[in-house]
Amino acid sequence: MQITARILLRMCAKMLSLTGKFVLTVGHFDLSLGSIQRKLITIASSTKDVIAVYEDVDLAAKQHRDKGIEFYSEDELNWLIIEAYNRGVHLSLLGDFASSESLFSTGLNLLPLGGIELQCHAKEMRTALSNAVTNKLAAADPNYVVPGIG
């Protein structure tokens, strides 16, 4: 049942994103693209599923940023940014540096669109991304020398 819900939510999110509409009306309820993607991230059963949703979020942001369209509410953007960072930190601690790099990158791409209260965390997010990339390179090549260390 959860797989069916995930597939239906993913299809709804894709269709909303492709058509440029960001609110789906179902009966008396309005579902925004952000709320659908938030639900998808929450019920995701794998890192791959989470990263796929964040790739869609990043694509929607890139496509509609120049048009001046408000595609997510500030609360939705703040949640997406915070969740990307938190999940990136978690994956980094587990040693999945490639996935954490992807989530940190998406969080940083969305950061200028988020609330002012998140802007002060940009330095920490960039540092986390840099550490994830360095650790990914070090894990891939045992002869890799970490910059700044003799």
CSV table of N, CA and C in Angstrom, one decimal:
chain,number,residue,atom,x,y,z
A,1,MET,N,0.8,-1.2,0.0
A,1,MET,CA,0.0,0.0,0.0
A,1,MET,C,0.9,1.3,0.0
A,2,GLN,N,2.0,1.2,0.8
A,2,GLN,CA,2.8,2.4,0.9
A,2,GLN,C,3.5,2.6,-0.5
A,3,ILE,N,3.9,1.5,-1.2
A,3,ILE,CA,4.5,1.7,-2.5
A,3,ILE,C,3.5,2.3,-3.5
A,4,THR,N,2.3,2.0,-3.4
A,4,THR,CA,1.3,2.6,-4.3
A,4,THR,C,1.1,4.1,-4.0
A,5,ALA,N,1.1,4.4,-2.7
A,5,ALA,CA,1.0,5.8,-2.3
A,5,ALA,C,2.2,6.6,-2.8
A,6,ARG,N,3.3,6.0,-2.7
A,6,ARG,CA,4.6,6.7,-3.1
A,6,ARG,C,4.6,6.9,-4.6
A,7,ILE,N,4.1,5.9,-5.4
A,7,ILE,CA,4.1,6.0,-6.8
A,7,ILE,C,3.1,7.1,-7.3
A,8,LEU,N,1.9,7.1,-6.6
A,8,LEU,CA,0.9,8.1,-7.0
A,8,LEU,C,1.3,9.5,-6.6
A,9,LEU,N,1.9,9.7,-5.4
A,9,LEU,CA,2.5,11.0,-5.1
A,9,LEU,C,3.6,11.4,-6.0
A,10,ARG,N,4.4,10.5,-6.4
A,10,ARG,CA,5.5,10.9,-7.3
A,10,ARG,C,5.0,11.3,-8.7
A,11,MET,N,3.9,10.6,-9.1
A,11,MET,CA,3.3,11.0,-10.4
A,11,MET,C,2.7,12.4,-10.3
A,12,CYS,N,2.0,12.6,-9.2
A,12,CYS,CA,1.4,13.9,-9.0
A,12,CYS,C,2.4,15.0,-9.0
A,13,ALA,N,3.5,14.8,-8.3
A,13,ALA,CA,4.6,15.8,-8.2
A,13,ALA,C,5.2,16.0,-9.6
A,14,LYS,N,5.4,15.0,-10.3
A,14,LYS,CA,6.0,15.1,-11.7
A,14,LYS,C,5.1,15.9,-12.6
A,15,MET,N,3.8,15.6,-12.5
A,15,MET,CA,2.8,16.3,-13.4
A,15,MET,C,2.7,17.8,-13.0
A,16,LEU,N,2.7,18.1,-11.7
A,16,LEU,CA,2.6,19.5,-11.3
A,16,LEU,C,3.9,20.2,-11.7
A,17,SER,N,5.0,19.6,-11.6
A,17,SER,CA,6.3,20.2,-11.9
A,17,SER,C,6.4,20.5,-13.4
A,18,LEU,N,6.0,19.5,-14.2
A,18,LEU,CA,6.1,19.6,-15.7
A,18,LEU,C,5.1,20.6,-16.2
A,19,THR,N,3.9,20.7,-15.6
A,19,THR,CA,3.0,21.7,-16.2
A,19,THR,C,3.1,23.1,-15.6
A,20,GLY,N,4.0,23.2,-14.6
A,20,GLY,CA,4.2,24.5,-14.0
A,20,GLY,C,3.1,24.9,-13.0
A,21,LYS,N,2.2,24.0,-12.7
A,21,LYS,CA,1.2,24.3,-11.7
A,21,LYS,C,1.8,23.7,-10.4
A,22,PHE,N,1.5,24.5,-9.3
A,22,PHE,CA,2.1,24.1,-8.1
A,22,PHE,C,1.0,23.8,-7.0
A,23,VAL,N,-0.3,23.7,-7.4
A,23,VAL,CA,-1.3,23.4,-6.5
A,23,VAL,C,-2.3,22.4,-7.2
A,24,LEU,N,-2.5,21.3,-6.6
A,24,LEU,CA,-3.5,20.3,-7.1
A,24,LEU,C,-4.7,20.3,-6.2
A,25,THR,N,-5.9,20.5,-6.9
A,25,THR,CA,-7.1,20.5,-6.1
A,25,THR,C,-7.8,19.1,-6.2
A,26,VAL,N,-8.0,18.5,-5.1
A,26,VAL,CA,-8.6,17.2,-5.0
A,26,VAL,C,-9.8,17.3,-4.1
A,27,GLY,N,-11.0,17.4,-4.7
A,27,GLY,CA,-12.2,17.6,-3.9
A,27,GLY,C,-12.2,18.9,-3.3
A,28,HIS,N,-12.2,19.0,-2.0
A,28,HIS,CA,-12.2,20.2,-1.3
A,28,HIS,C,-10.8,20.6,-0.7
A,29,PHE,N,-9.8,19.8,-1.1
A,29,PHE,CA,-8.4,20.0,-0.6
A,29,PHE,C,-7.5,20.5,-1.7
A,30,ASP,N,-6.6,21.4,-1.3
A,30,ASP,CA,-5.6,21.8,-2.2
A,30,ASP,C,-4.3,21.3,-1.7
A,31,LEU,N,-3.6,20.5,-2.6
A,31,LEU,CA,-2.3,20.0,-2.2
A,31,LEU,C,-1.2,20.7,-3.1
A,32,SER,N,-0.3,21.3,-2.4
A,32,SER,CA,0.8,22.0,-3.1
A,32,SER,C,1.9,21.0,-3.5
A,33,LEU,N,2.7,21.4,-4.5
A,33,LEU,CA,3.8,20.6,-4.9
A,33,LEU,C,4.7,20.3,-3.7
A,34,GLY,N,5.0,21.3,-2.9
A,34,GLY,CA,5.9,21.2,-1.7
A,34,GLY,C,5.3,20.2,-0.7
A,35,SER,N,4.0,20.2,-0.5
A,35,SER,CA,3.4,19.3,0.5
A,35,SER,C,3.5,17.9,0.0
A,36,ILE,N,3.3,17.7,-1.3
A,36,ILE,CA,3.4,16.3,-1.9
A,36,ILE,C,4.9,15.8,-1.8
A,37,GLN,N,5.8,16.7,-2.1
A,37,GLN,CA,7.2,16.3,-2.1
A,37,GLN,C,7.7,16.1,-0.6
A,38,ARG,N,7.1,16.8,0.3
A,38,ARG,CA,7.4,16.6,1.7
A,38,ARG,C,7.0,15.3,2.2
A,39,LYS,N,5.8,14.9,1.8
A,39,LYS,CA,5.2,13.6,2.1
A,39,LYS,C,6.1,12.5,1.5
A,40,LEU,N,6.5,12.7,0.2
A,40,LEU,CA,7.3,11.7,-0.4
A,40,LEU,C,8.7,11.5,0.3
A,41,ILE,N,9.3,12.6,0.8
A,41,ILE,CA,10.5,12.5,1.5
A,41,ILE,C,10.2,11.7,2.9
A,42,THR,N,9.1,12.1,3.5
A,42,THR,CA,8.8,11.5,4.8
A,42,THR,C,8.6,10.0,4.7
A,43,ILE,N,7.9,9.5,3.6
A,43,ILE,CA,7.6,8.1,3.5
A,43,ILE,C,8.7,7.3,2.7
A,44,ALA,N,9.7,8.0,2.3
A,44,ALA,CA,10.7,7.3,1.4
A,44,ALA,C,11.3,6.1,2.2
A,45,SER,N,11.5,5.0,1.5
A,45,SER,CA,12.1,3.9,2.1
A,45,SER,C,13.6,3.7,1.8
A,46,SER,N,14.1,4.6,1.0
A,46,SER,CA,15.6,4.5,0.7
A,46,SER,C,16.1,5.9,0.5
A,47,THR,N,17.4,6.0,0.6
A,47,THR,CA,18.1,7.2,0.2
A,47,THR,C,17.9,7.6,-1.2
A,48,LYS,N,17.9,6.6,-2.1
A,48,LYS,CA,17.7,6.8,-3.5
A,48,LYS,C,16.4,7.5,-3.8
A,49,ASP,N,15.3,7.1,-3.0
A,49,ASP,CA,14.0,7.8,-3.2
A,49,ASP,C,14.1,9.2,-2.7
A,50,VAL,N,14.7,9.5,-1.6
A,50,VAL,CA,14.9,10.9,-1.1
A,50,VAL,C,15.6,11.7,-2.1
A,51,ILE,N,16.7,11.2,-2.6
A,51,ILE,CA,17.5,12.0,-3.6
A,51,ILE,C,16.8,12.3,-4.9
A,52,ALA,N,16.0,11.3,-5.3
A,52,ALA,CA,15.1,11.5,-6.5
A,52,ALA,C,14.2,12.7,-6.3
A,53,VAL,N,13.6,12.7,-5.1
A,53,VAL,CA,12.6,13.8,-4.8
A,53,VAL,C,13.4,15.2,-4.8
A,54,TYR,N,14.5,15.2,-4.2
A,54,TYR,CA,15.3,16.4,-4.1
A,54,TYR,C,15.8,16.8,-5.5
A,55,GLU,N,16.1,15.9,-6.4
A,55,GLU,CA,16.5,16.2,-7.7
A,55,GLU,C,15.3,16.9,-8.4
A,56,ASP,N,14.1,16.5,-8.2
A,56,ASP,CA,12.9,17.1,-8.7
A,56,ASP,C,12.7,18.5,-8.1
A,57,VAL,N,13.0,18.7,-6.8
A,57,VAL,CA,12.9,20.0,-6.2
A,57,VAL,C,13.9,20.9,-6.8
A,58,ASP,N,15.1,20.5,-7.0
A,58,ASP,CA,16.2,21.3,-7.5
A,58,ASP,C,15.8,21.7,-9.0
A,59,LEU,N,15.3,20.8,-9.8
A,59,LEU,CA,14.9,21.0,-11.1
A,59,LEU,C,13.8,22.1,-11.2
A,60,ALA,N,12.8,21.9,-10.3
A,60,ALA,CA,11.7,22.9,-10.3
A,60,ALA,C,12.2,24.3,-9.9
A,61,ALA,N,13.1,24.3,-9.0
A,61,ALA,CA,13.7,25.6,-8.6
A,61,ALA,C,14.4,26.3,-9.7
A,62,LYS,N,15.2,25.5,-10.4
A,62,LYS,CA,16.0,26.0,-11.5
A,62,LYS,C,15.1,26.5,-12.7
A,63,GLN,N,14.0,25.7,-13.0
A,63,GLN,CA,13.2,26.0,-14.1
A,63,GLN,C,12.3,27.3,-13.8
A,64,HIS,N,11.9,27.5,-12.6
A,64,HIS,CA,10.9,28.5,-12.3
A,64,HIS,C,11.5,29.7,-11.6
A,65,ARG,N,12.8,29.7,-11.2
A,65,ARG,CA,13.4,30.8,-10.5
A,65,ARG,C,13.4,32.1,-11.3
A,66,ASP,N,13.8,32.0,-12.6
A,66,ASP,CA,13.9,33.1,-13.4
A,66,ASP,C,12.5,33.7,-13.8
A,67,LYS,N,11.5,32.9,-13.7
A,67,LYS,CA,10.1,33.4,-14.1
A,67,LYS,C,9.5,34.2,-12.9
A,68,GLY,N,10.1,34.1,-11.7
A,68,GLY,CA,9.5,34.8,-10.6
A,68,GLY,C,8.3,34.1,-10.0
A,69,ILE,N,8.1,32.8,-10.3
A,69,ILE,CA,6.9,32.1,-9.8
A,69,ILE,C,7.2,31.6,-8.4
A,70,GLU,N,6.2,31.8,-7.6
A,70,GLU,CA,6.3,31.3,-6.2
A,70,GLU,C,5.8,29.8,-6.2
A,71,PHE,N,6.8,28.9,-6.4
A,71,PHE,CA,6.4,27.5,-6.5
A,71,PHE,C,6.4,26.8,-5.2
A,72,TYR,N,7.0,27.3,-4.2
A,72,TYR,CA,6.9,26.8,-2.8
A,72,TYR,C,6.7,27.9,-1.8
A,73,SER,N,6.0,27.6,-0.8
A,73,SER,CA,5.8,28.6,0.3
A,73,SER,C,7.2,28.7,1.0
A,74,GLU,N,7.4,29.7,1.8
A,74,GLU,CA,8.6,29.9,2.5
A,74,GLU,C,8.8,28.8,3.6
A,75,ASP,N,7.6,28.3,4.2
A,75,ASP,CA,7.7,27.2,5.1
A,75,ASP,C,8.1,25.9,4.5
A,76,GLU,N,7.6,25.7,3.3
A,76,GLU,CA,8.0,24.5,2.5
A,76,GLU,C,9.4,24.5,2.2
A,77,LEU,N,9.9,25.6,1.7
A,77,LEU,CA,11.3,25.8,1.3
A,77,LEU,C,12.2,25.6,2.5
A,78,ASN,N,11.9,26.2,3.6
A,78,ASN,CA,12.6,26.1,4.9
A,78,ASN,C,12.7,24.6,5.3
A,79,TRP,N,11.6,23.9,5.2
A,79,TRP,CA,11.6,22.5,5.6
A,79,TRP,C,12.5,21.7,4.7
A,80,LEU,N,12.3,21.9,3.4
A,80,LEU,CA,13.2,21.2,2.4
A,80,LEU,C,14.6,21.4,2.6
A,81,ILE,N,15.0,22.7,2.9
A,81,ILE,CA,16.4,23.0,3.1
A,81,ILE,C,17.0,22.3,4.4
A,82,ILE,N,16.2,22.5,5.5
A,82,ILE,CA,16.6,21.9,6.8
A,82,ILE,C,16.7,20.4,6.7
A,83,GLU,N,15.7,19.8,6.0
A,83,GLU,CA,15.7,18.3,5.9
A,83,GLU,C,16.8,17.8,5.0
A,84,ALA,N,17.2,18.6,4.0
A,84,ALA,CA,18.3,18.2,3.1
A,84,ALA,C,19.6,18.2,3.9
A,85,TYR,N,19.8,19.2,4.7
A,85,TYR,CA,21.0,19.4,5.5
A,85,TYR,C,21.0,18.3,6.6
A,86,ASN,N,19.9,18.1,7.3
A,86,ASN,CA,19.9,17.0,8.3
A,86,ASN,C,20.2,15.6,7.8
A,87,ARG,N,19.5,15.3,6.7
A,87,ARG,CA,19.7,14.0,6.1
A,87,ARG,C,21.2,13.9,5.5
A,88,GLY,N,21.7,15.0,5.0
A,88,GLY,CA,23.1,15.0,4.5
A,88,GLY,C,24.1,14.7,5.6
A,89,VAL,N,23.9,15.3,6.7
A,89,VAL,CA,24.7,15.1,7.9
A,89,VAL,C,24.6,13.6,8.4
A,90,HIS,N,23.4,13.1,8.4
A,90,HIS,CA,23.2,11.7,8.8
A,90,HIS,C,23.9,10.8,7.9
A,91,LEU,N,23.8,11.0,6.6
A,91,LEU,CA,24.4,10.1,5.6
A,91,LEU,C,25.9,10.2,5.7
A,92,SER,N,26.4,11.4,5.9
A,92,SER,CA,27.8,11.7,6.0
A,92,SER,C,28.4,10.9,7.2
A,93,LEU,N,27.7,10.9,8.3
A,93,LEU,CA,28.1,10.2,9.5
A,93,LEU,C,28.1,8.7,9.2
A,94,LEU,N,27.2,8.2,8.3
A,94,LEU,CA,27.2,6.8,8.0
A,94,LEU,C,28.2,6.4,6.9
A,95,GLY,N,28.9,7.4,6.4
A,95,GLY,CA,29.9,7.1,5.3
A,95,GLY,C,29.4,7.2,3.9
A,96,ASP,N,28.1,7.6,3.7
A,96,ASP,CA,27.6,7.7,2.3
A,96,ASP,C,27.8,9.1,1.8
A,97,PHE,N,29.0,9.4,1.4
A,97,PHE,CA,29.4,10.7,1.1
A,97,PHE,C,28.8,11.2,-0.2
A,98,ALA,N,28.6,10.3,-1.2
A,98,ALA,CA,28.1,10.8,-2.5
A,98,ALA,C,26.6,11.2,-2.3
A,99,SER,N,25.8,10.5,-1.5
A,99,SER,CA,24.5,10.9,-1.2
A,99,SER,C,24.4,12.2,-0.4
A,100,SER,N,25.3,12.3,0.6
A,100,SER,CA,25.3,13.5,1.4
A,100,SER,C,25.7,14.7,0.6
A,101,GLU,N,26.6,14.5,-0.3
A,101,GLU,CA,27.0,15.6,-1.2
A,101,GLU,C,25.8,16.1,-2.0
A,102,SER,N,25.0,15.2,-2.6
A,102,SER,CA,23.9,15.5,-3.4
A,102,SER,C,22.9,16.3,-2.5
A,103,LEU,N,22.6,15.9,-1.3
A,103,LEU,CA,21.6,16.6,-0.5
A,103,LEU,C,22.2,18.0,0.0
A,104,PHE,N,23.4,18.1,0.3
A,104,PHE,CA,24.0,19.3,0.7
A,104,PHE,C,23.9,20.3,-0.5
A,105,SER,N,24.2,19.8,-1.7
A,105,SER,CA,24.2,20.7,-2.9
A,105,SER,C,22.8,21.2,-3.1
A,106,THR,N,21.8,20.4,-3.0
A,106,THR,CA,20.4,20.8,-3.2
A,106,THR,C,20.0,21.8,-2.2
A,107,GLY,N,20.4,21.5,-0.9
A,107,GLY,CA,20.1,22.5,0.1
A,107,GLY,C,20.7,23.8,-0.1
A,108,LEU,N,21.9,23.9,-0.5
A,108,LEU,CA,22.6,25.1,-0.8
A,108,LEU,C,22.0,25.8,-2.0
A,109,ASN,N,21.5,25.1,-3.0
A,109,ASN,CA,20.9,25.7,-4.2
A,109,ASN,C,19.6,26.3,-3.8
A,110,LEU,N,18.9,25.8,-2.8
A,110,LEU,CA,17.6,26.3,-2.4
A,110,LEU,C,17.7,27.4,-1.3
A,111,LEU,N,18.9,27.5,-0.7
A,111,LEU,CA,19.1,28.4,0.4
A,111,LEU,C,18.8,29.9,0.1
A,112,PRO,N,19.1,30.4,-1.1
A,112,PRO,CA,18.8,31.8,-1.3
A,112,PRO,C,17.3,32.1,-1.4
A,113,LEU,N,16.5,31.0,-1.7
A,113,LEU,CA,15.1,31.1,-1.8
A,113,LEU,C,14.4,31.0,-0.5
A,114,GLY,N,15.1,30.5,0.5
A,114,GLY,CA,14.5,30.2,1.9
A,114,GLY,C,14.4,31.5,2.7
A,115,GLY,N,13.9,31.3,3.9
A,115,GLY,CA,13.7,32.4,4.8
A,115,GLY,C,15.1,33.0,5.3
A,116,ILE,N,15.0,34.2,5.7
A,116,ILE,CA,16.1,34.9,6.2
A,116,ILE,C,16.8,34.3,7.4
A,117,GLU,N,16.0,33.6,8.2
A,117,GLU,CA,16.6,32.9,9.4
A,117,GLU,C,17.5,31.7,9.0
A,118,LEU,N,17.4,31.2,7.8
A,118,LEU,CA,18.3,30.1,7.3
A,118,LEU,C,19.6,30.7,6.7
A,119,GLN,N,19.6,31.9,6.2
A,119,GLN,CA,20.7,32.4,5.5
A,119,GLN,C,22.0,32.4,6.3
A,120,CYS,N,21.9,32.5,7.6
A,120,CYS,CA,23.1,32.5,8.5
A,120,CYS,C,23.8,31.2,8.6
A,121,HIS,N,23.1,30.2,8.1
A,121,HIS,CA,23.7,28.8,8.1
A,121,HIS,C,24.4,28.4,6.9
A,122,ALA,N,24.6,29.4,5.9
A,122,ALA,CA,25.2,29.1,4.7
A,122,ALA,C,26.6,28.6,4.8
A,123,LYS,N,27.4,29.2,5.7
A,123,LYS,CA,28.8,28.8,5.9
A,123,LYS,C,28.9,27.4,6.4
A,124,GLU,N,28.0,27.0,7.4
A,124,GLU,CA,28.1,25.6,7.9
A,124,GLU,C,27.7,24.6,6.8
A,125,MET,N,26.7,25.0,5.9
A,125,MET,CA,26.3,24.1,4.8
A,125,MET,C,27.4,23.9,3.8
A,126,ARG,N,28.1,25.0,3.5
A,126,ARG,CA,29.2,24.9,2.5
A,126,ARG,C,30.3,24.1,3.1
A,127,THR,N,30.6,24.2,4.4
A,127,THR,CA,31.6,23.4,5.0
A,127,THR,C,31.3,22.0,5.0
A,128,ALA,N,30.0,21.7,5.3
A,128,ALA,CA,29.6,20.3,5.3
A,128,ALA,C,29.7,19.7,3.9
A,129,LEU,N,29.3,20.5,2.8
A,129,LEU,CA,29.5,20.0,1.5
A,129,LEU,C,30.9,19.8,1.1
A,130,SER,N,31.8,20.7,1.5
A,130,SER,CA,33.2,20.5,1.2
A,130,SER,C,33.8,19.3,1.9
A,131,ASN,N,33.4,19.0,3.2
A,131,ASN,CA,33.8,17.8,3.9
A,131,ASN,C,33.3,16.6,3.2
A,132,ALA,N,32.1,16.6,2.7
A,132,ALA,CA,31.5,15.4,2.1
A,132,ALA,C,32.3,15.1,0.8
A,133,VAL,N,32.6,16.1,0.0
A,133,VAL,CA,33.4,15.9,-1.2
A,133,VAL,C,34.8,15.4,-0.9
A,134,THR,N,35.4,16.0,0.1
A,134,THR,CA,36.8,15.6,0.5
A,134,THR,C,36.7,14.1,1.0
A,135,ASN,N,35.8,13.8,1.8
A,135,ASN,CA,35.7,12.4,2.3
A,135,ASN,C,35.3,11.4,1.2
A,136,LYS,N,34.5,11.8,0.2
A,136,LYS,CA,34.2,11.0,-0.9
A,136,LYS,C,35.4,10.7,-1.7
A,137,LEU,N,36.2,11.7,-2.0
A,137,LEU,CA,37.5,11.5,-2.7
A,137,LEU,C,38.5,10.7,-2.0
A,138,ALA,N,38.6,10.9,-0.7
A,138,ALA,CA,39.5,10.1,0.1
A,138,ALA,C,39.1,8.6,0.2
A,139,ALA,N,37.8,8.4,0.2
A,139,ALA,CA,37.3,7.0,0.3
A,139,ALA,C,37.5,6.3,-1.0
A,140,ALA,N,37.4,7.0,-2.1
A,140,ALA,CA,37.6,6.4,-3.5
A,140,ALA,C,39.1,6.1,-3.8
A,141,ASP,N,40.0,6.9,-3.3
A,141,ASP,CA,41.4,6.8,-3.6
A,141,ASP,C,42.2,6.8,-2.3
A,142,PRO,N,42.7,5.6,-1.9
A,142,PRO,CA,43.5,5.6,-0.7
A,142,PRO,C,44.8,6.5,-0.7
A,143,ASN,N,45.2,6.9,-1.9
A,143,ASN,CA,46.4,7.7,-2.0
A,143,ASN,C,46.1,9.2,-2.0
A,144,TYR,N,44.8,9.5,-1.8
A,144,TYR,CA,44.3,10.9,-1.9
A,144,TYR,C,44.9,11.6,-0.6
A,145,VAL,N,45.5,12.8,-0.9
A,145,VAL,CA,46.0,13.6,0.2
A,145,VAL,C,45.0,14.7,0.5
A,146,VAL,N,44.5,14.8,1.7
A,146,VAL,CA,43.6,15.8,2.1
A,146,VAL,C,44.3,17.2,2.0
A,147,PRO,N,43.7,18.2,1.3
A,147,PRO,CA,44.4,19.5,1.2
A,147,PRO,C,44.5,20.1,2.6
A,148,GLY,N,45.6,20.7,2.8
A,148,GLY,CA,45.9,21.4,4.1
A,148,GLY,C,46.5,20.6,5.2
A,149,ILE,N,46.6,19.3,4.9
A,149,ILE,CA,47.2,18.4,5.8
A,149,ILE,C,48.6,17.9,5.2
A,150,GLY,N,49.7,18.1,6.0
A,150,GLY,CA,51.0,17.8,5.5
A,150,GLY,C,51.2,16.5,5.1
